[in-house]
Short mmCIF file of C-alpha atoms and ligand atoms in Angstrom, two decimals:
data_model
loop_
_atom_site.label_atom_id
_atom_site.label_comp_id
_atom_site.label_asym_id
_atom_site.label_seq_id
_atom_site.Cartn_x
_atom_site.Cartn_y
_atom_site.Cartn_z
CA MET A 469 183.65 150.24 41.64
CA HIS A 470 184.35 148.75 45.32
CA PHE A 471 180.97 148.96 47.37
CA HIS A 472 182.19 146.91 49.53
CA GLN A 473 184.13 143.12 50.81
CA PRO A 474 181.87 140.88 52.71
CA VAL A 475 183.02 140.23 56.37
CA LEU A 476 183.50 136.55 57.56
CA LEU A 477 182.05 135.08 53.92
CA VAL A 478 183.22 131.81 54.76
CA GLU A 479 181.95 131.56 58.34
CA VAL A 480 178.65 132.90 56.62
CA LEU A 481 178.75 129.80 54.29
CA ARG A 482 179.29 127.71 56.63
CA PHE A 483 176.38 128.43 58.60
CA MET A 484 173.74 129.28 56.63
CA ASN A 485 172.13 125.95 56.31
CA LEU A 486 172.80 126.28 52.35
CA GLU A 487 173.52 122.80 51.92
CA LYS A 488 170.02 121.29 52.12
CA ASP A 489 169.57 123.77 49.18
CA ARG A 490 166.04 124.18 49.59
CA GLY A 491 163.41 126.85 51.28
CA TYR A 492 163.53 130.50 51.91
CA PHE A 493 166.86 132.37 53.00
CA CYS A 494 166.72 136.21 53.55
CA ASP A 495 169.46 138.85 53.67
CA CYS A 496 168.03 141.32 55.64
CA THR A 497 170.76 143.68 54.61
CA VAL A 498 172.15 142.97 51.71
CA GLY A 499 174.35 146.02 50.57
CA GLY A 500 176.92 145.54 48.11
CA ALA A 501 175.34 142.11 47.40
CA GLY A 502 178.78 140.02 48.61
CA HIS A 503 177.32 137.59 50.76
CA LEU A 504 173.92 137.55 48.83
CA LEU A 505 175.52 136.78 45.34
CA ALA A 506 178.59 134.11 47.27
CA MET A 507 175.22 132.12 48.59
CA LEU A 508 173.48 132.12 45.72
CA LYS A 509 176.55 131.06 43.43
CA ARG A 510 176.57 127.95 46.58
CA THR A 511 173.06 126.82 46.00
CA GLU A 512 170.95 125.86 42.59
CA ARG A 513 167.27 125.86 43.99
CA ALA A 514 166.73 127.47 47.43
CA LYS A 515 165.28 131.03 46.88
CA PHE A 516 166.21 134.30 48.30
CA ILE A 517 164.48 137.19 49.79
CA GLY A 518 166.77 140.45 49.96
CA LEU A 519 166.19 143.72 52.06
CA GLU A 520 168.70 147.11 51.69
CA TRP A 521 167.29 150.43 53.08
CA ASP A 522 169.48 152.48 51.21
CA GLU A 523 168.13 153.07 47.39
CA ASP A 524 171.78 153.74 46.27
CA ALA A 525 172.95 149.78 47.72
CA PHE A 526 169.16 148.34 46.54
CA GLU A 527 169.85 149.78 43.02
CA TYR A 528 173.96 148.81 43.03
CA ALA A 529 172.33 145.25 44.31
CA LYS A 530 170.22 144.48 41.93
CA ASP A 531 172.02 145.05 38.77
CA ARG A 532 174.19 142.42 40.68
CA THR A 533 171.80 139.83 41.79
CA GLU A 534 170.07 140.24 38.04
CA PRO A 535 171.26 136.49 36.74
CA TYR A 536 169.43 135.03 39.11
CA ARG A 537 166.16 136.97 39.22
CA ASP A 538 164.08 133.59 38.72
CA ARG A 539 165.28 133.00 42.63
CA CYS A 540 166.40 136.31 44.39
CA LEU A 541 163.42 139.16 44.65
CA LEU A 542 164.69 142.36 46.32
CA PHE A 543 162.89 144.98 48.63
CA GLU A 544 164.19 148.23 49.00
CA ASP A 545 162.99 148.28 52.99
CA ASN A 546 163.69 148.61 56.47
CA PHE A 547 164.59 145.15 57.89
CA ILE A 548 161.42 145.54 60.48
CA ASN A 549 158.50 145.05 57.88
CA LEU A 550 160.29 141.57 57.13
CA GLY A 551 157.08 139.80 58.43
CA LEU A 552 154.56 142.10 55.91
CA ILE A 553 156.75 141.38 53.55
CA LEU A 554 156.77 137.40 53.96
CA ASN A 555 152.97 137.50 54.39
CA LYS A 556 152.78 139.24 51.19
CA LEU A 557 155.06 136.70 49.53
CA LYS A 558 152.63 134.18 51.25
CA ILE A 559 155.90 132.49 52.69
CA LYS A 560 155.85 130.67 56.24
CA GLY A 561 158.96 130.10 57.11
CA LEU A 562 162.61 130.78 56.56
CA THR A 563 165.27 128.00 56.53
CA GLY A 564 167.92 130.79 56.67
CA VAL A 565 168.11 134.52 58.16
CA LEU A 566 171.32 137.17 58.23
CA PHE A 567 172.02 140.37 59.32
CA ASP A 568 175.30 142.24 58.52
CA LEU A 569 174.26 145.20 60.18
CA GLY A 570 176.14 148.88 60.04
CA VAL A 571 177.11 150.74 57.33
CA SER A 572 179.13 149.60 54.16
CA TYR A 573 181.99 150.70 52.73
CA PHE A 574 180.24 152.50 49.98
CA GLN A 575 177.96 154.36 52.49
CA LEU A 576 181.01 155.46 54.75
CA THR A 577 183.08 156.58 51.84
CA THR A 578 180.17 158.50 49.78
CA ALA A 579 181.02 162.39 51.21
CA ALA A 580 177.92 163.04 50.00
CA ARG A 581 176.06 160.60 52.35
CA GLY A 582 177.63 162.18 55.58
CA PHE A 583 178.66 159.48 57.42
CA SER A 584 182.33 160.14 57.51
CA PHE A 585 184.66 162.99 59.39
CA GLY A 586 187.18 162.25 56.54
CA ARG A 587 184.57 163.34 53.95
CA ASP A 588 183.28 167.03 53.52
CA GLY A 589 179.48 166.57 52.93
CA GLN A 590 176.57 167.52 54.02
CA LEU A 591 175.46 166.27 57.69
CA SER A 592 172.48 163.59 56.59
CA MET A 593 173.97 159.99 58.03
CA ALA A 594 170.08 158.38 56.99
CA MET A 595 170.88 155.51 55.39
CA SER A 596 167.42 155.98 53.61
CA SER A 597 166.68 159.41 51.80
CA LYS A 598 163.09 158.97 52.80
CA SER A 599 164.18 158.96 56.95
CA PRO A 600 165.18 162.59 58.67
CA SER A 601 168.93 163.49 58.14
CA LEU A 602 171.35 164.42 61.38
CA LEU A 603 170.04 167.73 60.45
CA GLN A 604 166.62 167.12 60.70
CA LYS A 605 166.84 165.63 63.92
CA LEU A 606 169.50 168.06 65.37
CA GLU A 607 166.25 170.61 64.99
CA TYR A 608 163.88 169.05 67.82
CA ALA A 609 166.75 167.63 69.94
CA GLN A 610 167.43 168.54 73.48
CA GLN A 611 170.58 169.27 74.78
CA HIS A 612 170.20 166.25 77.44
CA GLU A 613 168.89 163.94 74.62
CA ILE A 614 172.15 164.64 72.19
CA ILE A 615 174.13 163.94 75.09
CA LYS A 616 172.62 160.58 75.93
CA VAL A 617 173.02 159.55 72.63
CA LEU A 618 177.12 160.06 72.67
CA ARG A 619 177.10 158.72 76.30
CA GLU A 620 174.78 155.75 75.22
CA TYR A 621 175.94 154.80 72.02
CA GLY A 622 179.20 156.13 71.55
CA ASP A 623 181.13 155.65 75.22
CA VAL A 624 182.53 159.70 74.00
CA HIS A 625 185.37 161.01 76.08
CA SER A 626 183.70 164.59 77.38
CA CYS A 627 180.22 163.64 76.45
CA ARG A 628 178.59 166.53 78.18
CA ARG A 629 180.60 169.16 76.64
CA ILE A 630 180.71 168.00 73.24
CA GLY A 631 176.33 167.28 73.28
CA SER A 632 176.37 170.70 74.74
CA GLU A 633 178.02 172.99 71.81
CA ILE A 634 175.94 170.15 68.97
CA TYR A 635 173.20 171.77 70.75
CA LYS A 636 174.37 175.13 70.96
CA GLN A 637 175.90 175.42 67.32
CA ARG A 638 172.99 172.98 66.05
CA LYS A 639 171.71 175.68 63.65
CA ALA A 640 175.08 176.58 61.97
CA LEU A 641 176.31 173.20 61.48
CA LYS A 642 175.88 171.88 58.31
CA THR A 643 178.62 169.69 56.49
CA THR A 644 180.78 166.91 58.73
CA LEU A 645 183.94 169.12 58.53
CA ASP A 646 182.42 171.21 61.10
CA LEU A 647 180.92 168.54 63.28
CA ARG A 648 184.66 167.81 62.75
CA ARG A 649 185.79 170.99 63.83
CA LEU A 650 183.73 171.38 66.94
CA VAL A 651 184.70 168.05 68.39
CA ASP A 652 188.55 168.80 67.66
CA SER A 653 187.78 171.98 69.36
CA VAL A 654 186.40 170.32 72.77
CA THR A 655 188.62 166.94 72.78
CA PRO A 656 192.14 166.46 74.26
CA LYS A 657 194.17 165.71 71.47
CA ARG A 658 195.06 162.70 72.74
CA PHE A 659 191.02 161.22 72.28
CA LEU A 660 190.73 163.28 69.24
CA LYS A 661 191.19 160.17 66.52
CA LYS A 662 189.03 157.56 68.58
CA ASN A 663 186.42 160.53 69.99
CA LEU A 664 185.74 161.56 66.25
CA HIS A 665 185.19 158.06 65.61
CA LYS A 666 183.03 157.58 68.40
CA VAL A 667 180.83 160.67 67.83
CA PHE A 668 180.23 160.15 64.05
CA GLN A 669 179.20 156.38 64.87
CA ALA A 670 176.56 157.30 68.30
CA LEU A 671 174.73 160.08 65.92
CA ARG A 672 174.76 157.97 63.07
CA ILE A 673 173.25 154.72 65.53
CA TRP A 674 170.55 157.48 66.65
CA VAL A 675 169.31 159.02 63.10
CA ASN A 676 169.00 155.74 61.84
CA ASP A 677 167.28 154.01 65.40
CA GLU A 678 169.79 151.57 64.85
CA LEU A 679 169.29 149.67 67.89
CA GLU A 680 165.45 149.79 68.42
CA ASN A 681 165.59 148.00 64.55
CA LEU A 682 167.63 145.44 65.15
CA LYS A 683 165.62 144.46 68.58
CA LEU A 684 162.15 144.64 66.29
CA GLY A 685 164.31 143.11 63.09
CA LEU A 686 165.15 139.76 65.25
CA THR A 687 162.52 139.61 66.84
CA VAL A 688 160.70 139.33 63.53
CA ALA A 689 163.22 137.37 62.07
CA LEU A 690 163.23 134.72 64.49
CA ASP A 691 159.35 134.70 64.53
CA HIS A 692 159.27 133.49 60.83
CA LEU A 693 162.30 130.44 61.14
CA GLU A 694 161.25 127.36 60.40
CA PRO A 695 162.04 124.75 62.89
CA SER A 696 166.18 123.98 62.53
CA GLY A 697 165.89 127.15 60.30
CA ARG A 698 169.38 129.50 61.29
CA ILE A 699 169.65 132.95 62.26
CA VAL A 700 173.47 134.09 61.34
CA VAL A 701 174.44 137.59 63.18
CA ILE A 702 177.04 140.16 62.63
CA SER A 703 177.28 143.14 64.40
CA TYR A 704 180.45 145.81 64.44
CA HIS A 705 179.20 147.72 67.99
CA SER A 706 179.40 146.43 71.48
CA GLY A 707 175.56 147.74 71.75
CA GLU A 708 174.62 145.75 68.83
CA ASP A 709 176.14 142.44 70.02
CA ARG A 710 174.69 143.00 73.68
CA ILE A 711 171.05 143.10 71.96
CA VAL A 712 172.20 139.69 69.78
CA LYS A 713 173.92 138.03 72.64
CA ASN A 714 170.60 139.04 74.91
CA THR A 715 168.63 138.04 72.83
CA PHE A 716 170.02 134.79 71.53
CA ARG A 717 170.15 134.33 75.53
CA ASP A 718 167.00 134.36 76.23
CA LEU A 719 165.87 132.73 73.81
CA TYR A 720 168.11 129.58 74.92
CA ARG A 721 166.86 129.61 78.49
CA SER A 722 163.25 129.53 77.19
CA GLY A 723 163.97 126.47 75.01
CA LYS A 724 163.53 128.25 71.66
CA ILE A 725 167.06 128.35 69.70
CA LEU A 726 170.34 126.45 70.09
CA LEU A 727 173.41 128.84 69.82
CA LEU A 728 176.09 126.84 67.25
CA ASN A 729 178.76 129.02 68.43
CA LYS A 730 179.12 129.10 72.52
CA LYS A 731 182.72 131.54 71.45
CA ILE A 732 181.78 134.50 69.32
CA LEU A 733 183.16 133.76 66.06
CA ARG A 734 185.92 136.70 64.75
CA PRO A 735 187.68 137.39 61.72
CA SER A 736 191.32 135.71 61.39
CA GLU A 737 194.07 138.13 61.36
CA ASP A 738 194.48 137.55 57.62
CA GLU A 739 191.28 138.90 57.09
CA ILE A 740 191.81 141.73 59.07
CA ARG A 741 195.04 142.81 57.26
CA ALA A 742 193.09 142.25 54.36
CA ASN A 743 189.94 144.36 54.97
CA HIS A 744 190.83 146.58 58.26
CA ARG A 745 186.63 147.52 58.09
CA ALA A 746 186.52 143.09 59.64
CA ARG A 747 188.29 144.00 62.66
CA SER A 748 184.85 144.86 64.94
CA ALA A 749 183.11 142.32 63.51
CA LYS A 750 181.50 139.21 65.96
CA LEU A 751 179.54 136.50 64.83
CA ARG A 752 176.91 134.75 66.59
CA VAL A 753 174.62 131.90 64.95
CA GLY A 754 170.84 130.80 66.84
CA GLU A 755 169.04 127.88 65.47
CA LYS A 756 165.52 127.41 65.95
CA CYS A 757 164.57 124.43 67.94
CA VAL A 758 162.07 121.41 66.58
CA LEU A 759 159.96 121.68 69.68
CA SER A 760 160.07 125.45 69.93
C1 SAM B 944 177.78 145.71 56.04
S1 SAM B 944 176.71 146.18 55.07
C2 SAM B 944 176.08 144.84 54.01
C3 SAM B 944 176.69 144.30 53.12
C4 SAM B 944 176.76 142.89 52.65
N1 SAM B 944 176.11 142.05 53.46
C5 SAM B 944 177.65 142.89 51.93
O1 SAM B 944 178.18 141.92 51.74
O2 SAM B 944 178.03 143.32 50.32
C6 SAM B 944 175.12 146.55 55.92
C7 SAM B 944 173.58 147.28 55.12
O3 SAM B 944 172.89 146.83 55.12
C8 SAM B 944 171.61 148.10 55.17
N2 SAM B 944 170.88 148.78 56.71
C9 SAM B 944 170.98 148.80 57.82
N3 SAM B 944 170.37 148.89 58.48
C10 SAM B 944 168.91 148.62 57.80
C11 SAM B 944 167.63 148.50 58.14
N4 SAM B 944 167.32 148.51 59.35
N5 SAM B 944 167.19 147.38 56.84
C12 SAM B 944 167.52 147.05 55.71
N6 SAM B 944 169.18 147.81 55.76
C13 SAM B 944 169.62 148.34 56.76
C14 SAM B 944 173.08 149.58 55.12
O4 SAM B 944 172.49 150.51 54.24
C15 SAM B 944 173.87 148.82 54.53
O5 SAM B 944 173.92 148.38 52.88
#
């Protein structure tokens, strides 16, 4: 099965502090375990914690990392709970933390998950089956809230019209194709493809509280980094990257972290040609100061 192709893999391996081959590392977004397996293969003694919110991905990654069970523990959980997990395991500090944000290829291409406007499925979009779906969130949403989501998370063309139509039709909307038809009916043809992408992405970010999770997750991870520990973040959306950039900038100014790449790292043309999904990726790295 083609679950997901890890993005910026060479760069992740370069910046994750793996050469010391000691201490604890955490992959906060395990997905198909592409990055995680590569890090496990690159080391012999270092121990790994993996967090994954999506139960399908969690099960898949658990199978793939089985040969490394003695030094790799996976948890099906939201990465905002990293601190609780580390406390339970009595782990004091992390040598490296990875966030590879967004969704996996598997999630996007599984119709039943409702993430894609190209595949007909229930409008769920929830990463965890224990969290409310888009349909459940729409039941209680106000019109102005939906419009704000489309504007702020998606910069959606005609966000007012689309938002008010979603609000009016929310009881009849059941599937991704229903939502697609709605967007189609109010978007000028030349903006349609981009707008579909933006509407679906904005609603997904809302359903999963992705930006709030990211702010909390970064704070928890940075709190648990040991001196000289590294945090590597790959983002795919301007809202995510802004949060990473601002968090890192504030910590840099207060002398808590060093910025290891002043210019963000982007995938090469070769990587984008081989994996189109990599095209929007941006990687930032911070290193905790020894005297922070
Ligand atoms: C881009 S994929 C990661 C792919 C992975 N690096 C690989 O190489 O296969 C992002 C993953 O993060 C998970 N995820 C998103 N938000 C999360 C959260 N708050 N807590 C834990 N996992 C999350 C998604 O379910 C998805 O599987």
